[in-house]
Structures are given as C-alpha cells and as structure tokens.
Amino acid sequence: MKALILVGGYGTRLRPLTLSVPKPLVEFCNKPILLHQVEALVKAGVDHVILAVSYMSDLLEREMRVQEERLGIRISLSHEKEPLGTAGPLALARELLNVDNEPFFVLNSDVICDFPFKDLLQFHRNHGKEGTIVVTRVEEPSKYGVVVFEPDSGRIHRFVEKPQVFVSNKINAGIYIFNPSMLSRIQLRPTSIEKEIFPVMAEQGQLYTMELQGFWMDIGQPKDFLTGMCMYLQSLRQHAPERLHTGPGFLGNVLVDPTAQIGENCTIGPNVTIGAGVVVEDGVRIKRCTVLKGARVRSHSWLESCIVGWSSSVGQWVRMENVTVLGEDVIVNDELYLNGANVLPHKSINESVPEPRIIM
C-alpha cells in the first residue's frame, strides 16, 4: 500500500524551529513529527510513502534514506516547482499512486493523533466508494469548516465553512483514503482538495466519513505544538505508561530521553518532554514544556509553556513562560525574564523580554 504526506513548504508557522530543521524533522515528544506518521502507516501495511514537498531539503532526503533502511520501506520525494495547494500534489504524484488498483492514504503533515489507518482501510473497503475522510469533533465549530453527514452510514452531504448556526461539530482531520480512480478528478495545477474536489465527490455520493476516536491536534504552530504534546503524553499514559518517567520530583506525564541528565531537587511536570543529551541542573522547575536535544537549563530556573531549541542554554534563575520559543543554539543569560519571546537561532539574550515579541 501507498501513502502521500503533504509536507509542503518552509513551515513558517513553526519558526524559529524550522529555520534550523525542516518541519517534518522537528522532534515532537522525542520523535520527528514525520516519523509518528510514517511508523503508524507502516504498522497498517504501507510499504511506499511519498512526501509531497515544495522545497528540496538535503537534510530531509538524507534522513529519509536512513528511515527507508530502518523500516524496510520505500520513501519517495515528490517535488512541486510551484505551490499546488492540497490537491495538485496528488496529480503530480499520479504515476506513483496509480500503479495498482489499491487505495492509498493521504495526510497533512502537521496532524498528530492515534492514527486509525487499519480501521480506516476496513471502513473504506466496506462502503466501496471513492473516498473516506477522517473527521474529529471540536468544541467551537464556528472557527472551522464542518462536515455534514449521515450519522448511520457516514455518507457526506456537504461542507459548511465557519457556520454561524449549529449544523455539525465534526471537522476534517486531514487524514484521507482514496481509490486511484479519484485521481482523474484532479488536474496538475494549484487546486484545493477541500474546496474544489471534495464537494463534487460528496454531491455524487462518492465521499464518506469515519469519526476519529481519541485526541487530535494540528501541531503546526508553537502553542498548538505544546497542546498536542499534552494530549500525546496523556495518550501514552493510557496506552504505554511504561514509557513515561516516574520518580521523586516528577509530576504527571513526563517523557525523558535516557541520555538526559537531571539534577537534584528539580520539579519536572506535568506535561514535559526532555530530549536526548539535555542537562537540567539543580533546583529547576519545568512544566508544560519541550526541551529539545542537547539543551541545558541551569540551576533554579523556572519554565512554563516553552520550547527550548536544540543546544540552547538557559541561564541560572531565569523565568520563561507564555509560549516562549528559543531557536537552535540560543543563550539566555542569568536572571532574565522572557514572556512569549520568539528567539531566532544563534542569538544571545542579555536583557529581559517583558512583552511577547520576536528577537532577531
């Protein structure tokens, strides 16, 4: 089986992290975002993954060769010379997707959930039509485009963009499965699958929906990245609690790489991910944060709702909060306060940032 992942462009919403590393390779809960998806696809029987990218990255290509070996699958990069929207990339990869009559998965690269690929394949085969969309329930449907469908069969009637009165609270979760016949609907030009292709398929009775069980998040920007981390860690608590770190000073769901070093009298958690080779010195307080590979947090600092970039260093008695994001190799000097700072790579911070802003 095959799968196409819509990786897209430069990941500007997740800057400053994506200034150093292509978005699919940014670690989410100590594993590159893309690998969460690829490993789940492989478990469901996918043996060829196609990445639709709009810029070529040597780093991404090298990493994919490594993963091909490790997982024993084929990974291809399909390079669009101009942005093709969410449907155009399917047309561009038509030759790769249309080699047999097997259905193929398509997914947005920012989505994290308990991927239901096996169930999706089964459901899709059972209704026998051209396409199936995974939907997820949201609290505030008026912020999204919602999907209106028959609750019993899952057949989609229509899509409503940002409804002002309640019609549905189910939104497109960015995970699909299609029969190759649907490729004939798409031309090789910038096209929106949601606005141009799906409504026609739904009208013809060719589009069904399956509801996602469990959590779902689009982690394409820092605040949602942290929310998604909390959800993922809670899911680990339910399905694989042995992977979470426990012991004195650890509260709630905490994921710690075995190579990280944590000092005396720290309080870590709830909802913290600590990456490989990270050093946390004595008396540090961390909650609702991701600390990426090789970073150091010096003694008596206090961090909440932050992402600390690779090889960055946070000084002593520093306070950071409110979705502060440090890019790669940032130095924060001692006794500073950072409130919602977004710091570009290789910067040294010598004064406090009392109001949210970008430090260039």
XYZ file of C-alpha atoms in Angstrom:
360
model
C 0.000 0.000 0.000
C 0.962 3.602 -0.574
C 0.582 6.877 1.312
C 1.127 10.507 0.344
C 2.081 13.010 3.054
C 1.517 16.687 2.217
C 4.707 18.140 3.695
C 4.522 21.404 1.776
C 6.688 24.432 2.336
C 9.030 26.028 4.823
C 6.946 25.557 7.971
C 6.860 29.291 8.665
C 4.205 28.879 11.401
C 6.645 26.829 13.484
C 9.514 29.304 13.291
C 12.102 29.738 14.756
C 12.485 25.911 14.961
C 12.035 25.466 11.214
C 14.829 27.916 10.454
C 17.226 25.122 11.517
C 15.418 21.909 10.604
C 12.698 21.072 8.036
C 9.360 20.904 9.886
C 8.855 17.125 9.404
C 12.130 16.509 11.272
C 11.355 18.702 14.303
C 11.044 16.323 17.258
C 7.580 16.058 18.739
C 7.707 14.091 22.007
C 11.260 12.973 21.179
C 10.497 11.668 17.688
C 10.438 13.641 14.407
C 6.844 14.665 13.563
C 7.025 12.761 10.284
C 8.080 9.505 11.934
C 4.976 9.431 14.130
C 3.018 9.277 10.874
C 5.309 7.019 8.857
C 5.645 4.411 11.616
C 1.843 4.290 12.043
C 1.450 3.867 8.258
C 3.992 1.020 8.195
C 2.077 -0.752 11.001
C -1.031 -0.598 8.802
C 0.787 -2.261 5.895
C 2.062 0.732 3.892
C 5.341 -0.052 2.084
C 5.738 3.091 -0.055
C 5.485 6.610 1.403
C 5.566 9.632 -0.908
C 6.413 13.032 0.584
C 4.978 15.976 -1.355
C 7.487 18.767 -0.748
C 7.663 22.255 -2.231
C 11.314 22.820 -1.477
C 14.147 20.334 -1.649
C 15.961 19.698 1.570
C 19.157 17.620 1.596
C 18.640 17.092 5.314
C 15.153 15.653 4.755
C 16.363 13.457 1.907
C 19.282 12.072 3.922
C 17.060 11.334 6.909
C 14.517 9.562 4.681
C 17.243 7.273 3.284
C 18.095 6.300 6.871
C 14.433 5.612 7.655
C 13.951 3.577 4.460
C 16.676 1.236 5.675
C 15.401 1.094 9.226
C 11.752 0.467 8.336
C 12.336 -1.625 5.214
C 10.063 0.534 3.026
C 10.374 2.862 0.038
C 10.209 6.642 0.598
C 9.973 8.967 -2.429
C 10.088 12.762 -2.531
C 7.704 14.416 -4.993
C 8.942 17.945 -5.615
C 6.492 20.654 -6.733
C 8.140 23.563 -8.548
C 5.219 25.895 -7.730
C 2.765 25.628 -4.801
C -0.016 23.267 -5.911
C -2.405 23.584 -2.969
C -3.778 20.476 -1.259
C -4.945 18.554 -4.371
C -2.305 19.420 -7.004
C 0.355 17.273 -5.266
C -1.838 14.187 -5.841
C -1.840 14.912 -9.569
C 1.927 15.428 -9.515
C 2.437 12.036 -7.823
C -0.175 10.319 -10.023
C 2.368 7.931 -11.604
C 3.466 6.696 -8.171
C -0.048 6.425 -6.699
C -1.721 4.788 -9.682
C 0.469 1.712 -10.157
C -2.101 -0.812 -8.960
C -5.755 -0.649 -8.059
C -5.102 -0.416 -4.310
C -6.452 2.507 -2.261
C -3.880 4.952 -0.861
C -3.734 7.165 2.242
C -3.239 10.945 2.127
C -2.440 13.057 5.182
C -1.450 16.557 6.243
C 1.994 16.577 7.804
C 1.021 18.650 10.890
C -1.568 16.237 12.250
C -0.965 14.204 15.389
C -3.447 11.656 16.796
C -3.834 7.934 17.475
C -3.662 7.203 13.744
C -6.546 4.835 12.835
C -5.153 3.593 9.498
C -6.227 -0.071 9.817
C -9.798 0.850 10.817
C -9.910 3.475 8.064
C -8.902 0.942 5.409
C -11.553 -1.511 6.654
C -14.293 1.156 6.750
C -13.323 2.405 3.269
C -13.438 -1.087 1.785
C -16.817 -1.734 3.379
C -18.625 1.243 1.794
C -16.850 0.710 -1.530
C -16.972 4.336 -2.737
C -14.142 6.589 -3.949
C -13.013 8.335 -0.794
C -13.152 8.484 3.005
C -12.288 11.484 5.197
C -11.473 11.160 8.887
C -13.353 13.737 10.983
C -12.811 14.841 14.565
C -15.154 16.596 16.993
C -14.393 20.179 18.069
C -15.805 22.390 20.807
C -16.133 25.548 18.684
C -17.256 24.562 15.178
C -17.718 28.218 14.125
C -13.904 28.547 13.798
C -13.680 25.749 11.223
C -15.178 24.253 8.092
C -17.539 21.486 9.261
C -18.649 18.250 7.632
C -22.359 17.382 7.479
C -23.012 13.652 7.036
C -25.470 10.806 7.682
C -24.649 9.516 11.168
C -25.528 5.898 10.326
C -23.720 5.346 7.031
C -21.132 8.150 7.185
C -22.114 9.404 3.740
C -21.158 13.090 3.411
C -23.888 15.551 2.334
C -21.999 18.837 2.313
C -19.323 21.062 3.817
C -20.098 24.326 5.625
C -17.360 26.932 6.127
C -17.338 28.561 9.620
C -21.055 28.016 10.368
C -22.762 30.737 12.430
C -25.623 28.418 13.431
C -25.017 24.827 14.532
C -25.029 22.319 11.674
C -22.251 19.970 12.829
C -19.288 19.867 15.217
C -17.178 17.484 13.101
C -14.246 18.873 11.127
C -11.905 17.434 8.519
C -8.952 15.911 10.422
C -6.590 15.970 7.423
C -6.433 12.169 7.020
C -7.940 10.502 3.941
C -8.051 7.278 1.945
C -8.903 7.220 -1.784
C -9.287 4.795 -4.640
C -6.913 5.617 -7.528
C -9.960 6.436 -9.712
C -10.324 9.759 -7.846
C -7.017 10.965 -9.355
C -8.808 11.590 -12.656
C -10.722 14.409 -10.904
C -7.541 16.444 -10.284
C -5.601 18.482 -12.821
C -1.952 19.415 -12.415
C -2.484 22.984 -11.237
C -2.926 24.729 -7.867
C -6.130 23.140 -6.500
C -7.783 22.923 -3.078
C -8.932 19.408 -2.305
C -11.273 20.713 0.401
C -12.985 23.410 -1.680
C -12.809 22.089 -5.259
C -12.644 18.278 -5.158
C -14.487 17.115 -2.021
C -17.788 18.998 -2.607
C -18.141 17.394 -6.069
C -17.337 13.921 -4.720
C -19.867 14.398 -1.906
C -22.553 15.539 -4.342
C -22.017 12.351 -6.354
C -22.272 10.186 -3.217
C -18.626 9.129 -3.523
C -17.332 10.536 -0.222
C -17.793 9.037 3.238
C -16.518 9.893 6.679
C -15.173 7.977 9.663
C -15.075 9.593 13.080
C -11.747 9.650 14.922
C -11.629 8.205 18.419
C -9.225 9.807 20.894
C -7.205 13.006 20.605
C -6.354 15.104 17.546
C -4.244 18.230 17.042
C -2.734 20.265 14.236
C 0.700 20.985 15.733
C 1.879 23.415 13.048
C 2.422 26.339 15.422
C 4.117 26.554 18.838
C 1.050 26.995 21.049
C -0.702 24.039 19.376
C 2.543 22.044 19.410
C 2.515 22.291 23.214
C -1.211 21.470 23.447
C -0.643 18.469 21.164
C 2.245 17.355 23.385
C -0.075 17.355 26.435
C -2.620 15.235 24.533
C 0.007 12.819 23.229
C 1.508 12.315 26.709
C -1.977 11.635 28.105
C -2.489 9.065 25.353
C 0.840 7.442 26.355
C -0.418 7.350 29.952
C -3.397 5.297 28.737
C -1.674 3.038 26.178
C 2.021 2.807 27.105
C 2.526 4.178 30.644
C 5.881 2.376 30.947
C 7.369 4.938 28.520
C 6.692 7.809 30.933
C 9.222 8.837 33.575
C 8.324 8.476 37.242
C 10.147 9.136 40.488
C 10.668 11.830 43.130
C 10.277 15.316 41.656
C 8.330 14.131 38.580
C 4.666 15.169 38.379
C 2.071 13.877 35.913
C 3.065 12.869 32.379
C 6.769 13.378 31.665
C 8.842 11.877 28.839
C 12.609 11.846 29.380
C 15.239 10.563 26.959
C 17.519 8.062 28.751
C 20.608 10.156 27.862
C 19.283 13.304 29.592
C 20.729 14.310 32.989
C 18.538 15.825 35.670
C 19.972 17.444 38.812
C 18.912 17.408 42.471
C 15.719 18.954 43.859
C 14.093 19.602 40.483
C 10.345 19.524 39.925
C 9.523 18.385 36.393
C 5.975 18.137 35.043
C 3.199 17.817 34.379
C 3.405 17.614 30.568
C 7.119 17.864 29.882
C 9.293 16.287 27.171
C 13.059 16.250 27.669
C 15.211 15.289 24.677
C 18.482 13.453 24.161
C 21.581 14.782 25.901
C 19.682 17.537 27.705
C 21.187 18.724 31.009
C 18.868 20.122 33.683
C 20.833 21.456 36.665
C 19.726 21.517 40.330
C 16.534 23.127 41.612
C 14.910 23.706 38.221
C 11.101 23.875 37.778
C 9.716 22.866 34.349
C 6.073 22.417 33.390
C 4.281 22.115 30.037
C 7.496 22.425 28.020
C 9.502 20.665 25.338
C 13.285 20.783 25.802
C 14.999 19.681 22.588
C 18.197 17.686 22.133
C 21.421 18.993 23.660
C 19.889 21.965 25.503
C 20.942 22.972 29.024
C 18.801 24.567 31.732
C 20.941 25.972 34.518
C 20.114 25.861 38.207
C 16.998 27.395 39.799
C 15.338 28.432 36.554
C 11.552 28.280 36.126
C 9.979 27.352 32.742
C 6.327 27.037 31.802
C 4.807 26.654 28.298
C 8.108 26.946 26.443
C 10.000 25.200 23.675
C 13.760 25.233 24.239
C 15.594 24.704 20.930
C 18.480 22.346 20.203
C 21.746 23.102 22.036
C 20.303 26.223 23.639
C 21.341 27.325 27.099
C 19.052 28.874 29.714
C 20.976 30.657 32.496
C 20.506 30.469 36.279
C 17.420 31.959 37.974
C 15.762 32.626 34.602
C 11.970 32.725 34.288
C 10.428 31.861 30.883
C 6.727 31.488 30.118
C 3.769 32.143 27.804
C 4.907 30.129 24.747
C 8.461 31.401 24.700
C 10.293 29.598 21.886
C 14.083 29.530 21.647
C 15.519 28.597 18.259
C 18.648 26.490 17.915
C 21.751 27.466 19.927
C 20.249 30.430 21.792
C 21.894 31.669 25.001
C 19.704 33.243 27.689
C 21.859 34.916 30.321
C 21.284 34.623 34.078
C 18.383 36.206 35.989
C 16.282 37.260 32.975
C 12.512 37.127 32.391
C 11.158 36.050 28.976
C 7.423 36.418 28.341
C 6.260 34.992 24.995
C 9.627 35.670 23.349
C 10.279 34.105 19.955
C 14.061 33.992 19.624
C 15.794 33.260 16.312
C 18.727 30.789 16.183
C 22.218 31.653 17.475
C 21.101 34.727 19.462
C 22.395 35.706 22.873
C 19.811 37.352 25.149
C 21.196 39.883 27.628
C 18.038 41.641 28.768
C 14.532 40.643 29.799
C 11.668 40.443 27.299
C 8.619 41.535 29.356
C 6.149 41.581 26.397
C 5.760 38.943 23.639
C 7.911 39.733 20.604
C 10.321 38.272 18.046
C 14.027 38.643 18.815
C 16.008 38.763 15.561
